[in-house]
């Protein structure tokens, strides 16, 4: 069965520091992978998605993610954290049953 | 575009009462999704529709939950009777067509069942 794991339910970084949020997936089919962000009291919004084109995917707000098939990973990065990046981040994968499942989420805190 | 619209934004009810949550998807979107978010279980897909037809309702927790999409611009999620364990934030999302298309989420309905 397909699944998504996100290492670290909570990550804290200093403002200006590198952001790295980890995502590993299992999928029996070529994956479609997504990162969504949820700000407090809001719905989720798409940051970026991988659909078997370039392995390095650039998204909104300076985020990017790299698809690594050998590691079954799709980690999210941003070179320099901003206070406004504080939010919950969800990795998601499309399953062979034609639906998207979400990981448990990682809460990102940015320390001034 | 106004985005996905959900109502009400907050609902407080007593155990045993019927609850109806409403969603208006983005115009032109053919897929609609209902999710439930709790601290314990995270984000769970309850049901999704494509062209107003339920495609996958395997996430609907039990018979107390039902969802309808009578037309392309409106969907409801009903809980009858409600129980305290149904307390959660319920999100509606829509996408253009495929499940791989970007999903646009509404602001959610925070349901509290006392």
Short mmCIF file of C-alpha atoms in Angstrom, two decimals, chain A:
data_model
loop_
_atom_site.label_atom_id
_atom_site.label_comp_id
_atom_site.label_asym_id
_atom_site.label_seq_id
_atom_site.Cartn_x
_atom_site.Cartn_y
_atom_site.Cartn_z
CA UNK A 1 0.00 0.00 0.00
CA UNK A 2 1.15 3.48 -0.74
CA UNK A 3 2.15 5.68 2.16
CA UNK A 4 3.83 8.92 3.05
CA UNK A 5 6.08 9.53 6.03
CA UNK A 6 7.38 12.85 7.23
CA UNK A 7 10.32 12.69 9.59
CA UNK A 8 9.89 15.17 12.39
CA UNK A 9 6.47 16.36 13.43
CA UNK A 10 8.00 19.67 14.44
CA UNK A 11 10.99 21.54 13.04
CA UNK A 12 12.44 24.82 14.34
CA UNK A 13 14.85 26.98 12.39
CA UNK A 14 16.28 30.43 12.87
CA UNK A 15 15.25 33.22 10.54
CA UNK A 16 17.60 33.18 7.58
CA UNK A 17 18.62 29.56 8.08
CA UNK A 18 18.08 26.66 5.70
CA UNK A 19 14.72 24.93 5.86
CA UNK A 20 14.70 21.17 5.25
CA UNK A 21 11.50 19.19 5.64
CA UNK A 22 11.72 15.49 4.94
CA UNK A 23 9.29 13.31 3.05
CA UNK A 24 9.58 9.66 2.08
CA UNK A 25 6.97 7.76 0.15
CA UNK A 26 6.17 4.28 -0.95
CA UNK A 27 4.41 3.78 -4.23
CA UNK A 28 3.99 0.87 -6.59
CA UNK A 29 3.48 3.17 -9.55
CA UNK A 30 5.45 6.14 -10.89
CA UNK A 31 4.61 8.72 -8.28
CA UNK A 32 2.94 12.05 -8.40
CA UNK A 33 4.17 13.95 -5.34
CA UNK A 34 2.99 17.16 -3.75
CA UNK A 35 3.85 19.59 -0.99
CA UNK A 36 1.04 21.64 0.52
CA UNK A 37 1.25 24.33 3.19
CA UNK A 38 -1.38 25.20 5.78
CA UNK A 39 -1.28 28.52 7.59
CA UNK A 40 -3.15 28.83 10.89
CA UNK A 41 -6.91 28.65 10.54
CA UNK A 42 -6.73 28.23 6.78
CA UNK A 43 -7.09 25.46 4.24
CA UNK A 44 -4.15 23.87 2.50
CA UNK A 45 -2.55 25.40 -0.57
CA UNK A 46 -0.20 23.86 -3.08
CA UNK A 47 3.50 24.72 -2.81
CA UNK A 48 4.73 22.51 -5.62
CA UNK A 49 4.22 19.16 -7.33
CA UNK A 50 6.27 16.54 -9.15
CA UNK A 51 4.69 14.86 -12.17
CA UNK A 52 7.64 12.93 -13.67
CA UNK A 53 9.21 15.86 -15.47
CA UNK A 54 12.28 17.55 -13.96
CA UNK A 55 13.44 16.00 -10.70
CA UNK A 56 14.06 19.40 -9.12
CA UNK A 57 10.77 21.17 -8.74
CA UNK A 58 10.48 24.83 -7.90
CA UNK A 59 7.45 26.13 -6.09
CA UNK A 60 6.04 29.28 -4.63
CA UNK A 61 7.64 31.40 -1.90
CA UNK A 62 11.16 30.22 -2.72
CA UNK A 63 10.58 26.56 -1.88
CA UNK A 64 11.84 23.69 -3.96
CA UNK A 65 11.89 19.91 -3.70
CA UNK A 66 14.00 17.22 -5.28
CA UNK A 67 12.62 13.86 -6.34
CA UNK A 68 15.09 11.05 -5.64
CA UNK A 69 13.80 7.74 -6.86
CA UNK A 70 16.64 5.69 -5.35
CA UNK A 71 15.87 7.11 -1.92
CA UNK A 72 12.07 7.31 -2.43
CA UNK A 73 12.31 10.83 -1.10
CA UNK A 74 10.88 14.21 -1.93
CA UNK A 75 12.38 16.60 0.63
CA UNK A 76 11.34 20.24 0.70
CA UNK A 77 13.95 22.98 1.06
CA UNK A 78 14.26 26.73 1.21
CA UNK A 79 17.66 28.44 1.45
CA UNK A 80 16.62 31.14 3.89
CA UNK A 81 13.69 30.93 6.29
CA UNK A 82 11.38 33.86 6.78
CA UNK A 83 9.04 34.44 9.68
CA UNK A 84 6.10 34.11 7.32
CA UNK A 85 7.11 30.51 6.54
CA UNK A 86 5.87 29.35 9.94
CA UNK A 87 3.09 26.90 9.09
CA UNK A 88 2.19 23.22 8.77
CA UNK A 89 3.62 21.43 5.74
CA UNK A 90 2.13 18.31 4.21
CA UNK A 91 3.69 15.93 1.74
CA UNK A 92 1.26 13.93 -0.40
CA UNK A 93 1.38 11.17 -2.99
CA UNK A 94 -1.06 9.93 -5.60
CA UNK A 95 -1.81 6.27 -5.10
CA UNK A 96 -2.47 3.54 -7.64
CA UNK A 97 -6.11 3.72 -6.53
CA UNK A 98 -6.23 7.16 -8.08
CA UNK A 99 -6.46 9.25 -4.97
CA UNK A 100 -4.04 11.48 -3.07
CA UNK A 101 -3.00 10.62 0.46
CA UNK A 102 -1.39 13.12 2.79
CA UNK A 103 1.40 12.63 5.27
CA UNK A 104 0.98 13.52 8.95
CA UNK A 105 2.44 16.98 8.49
CA UNK A 106 5.44 18.87 9.87
CA UNK A 107 4.98 22.03 11.85
CA UNK A 108 7.66 24.60 11.03
CA UNK A 109 8.58 27.27 13.56
CA UNK A 110 10.86 30.16 12.63
CA UNK A 111 12.80 31.77 15.46
CA UNK A 112 13.67 35.44 15.09
#
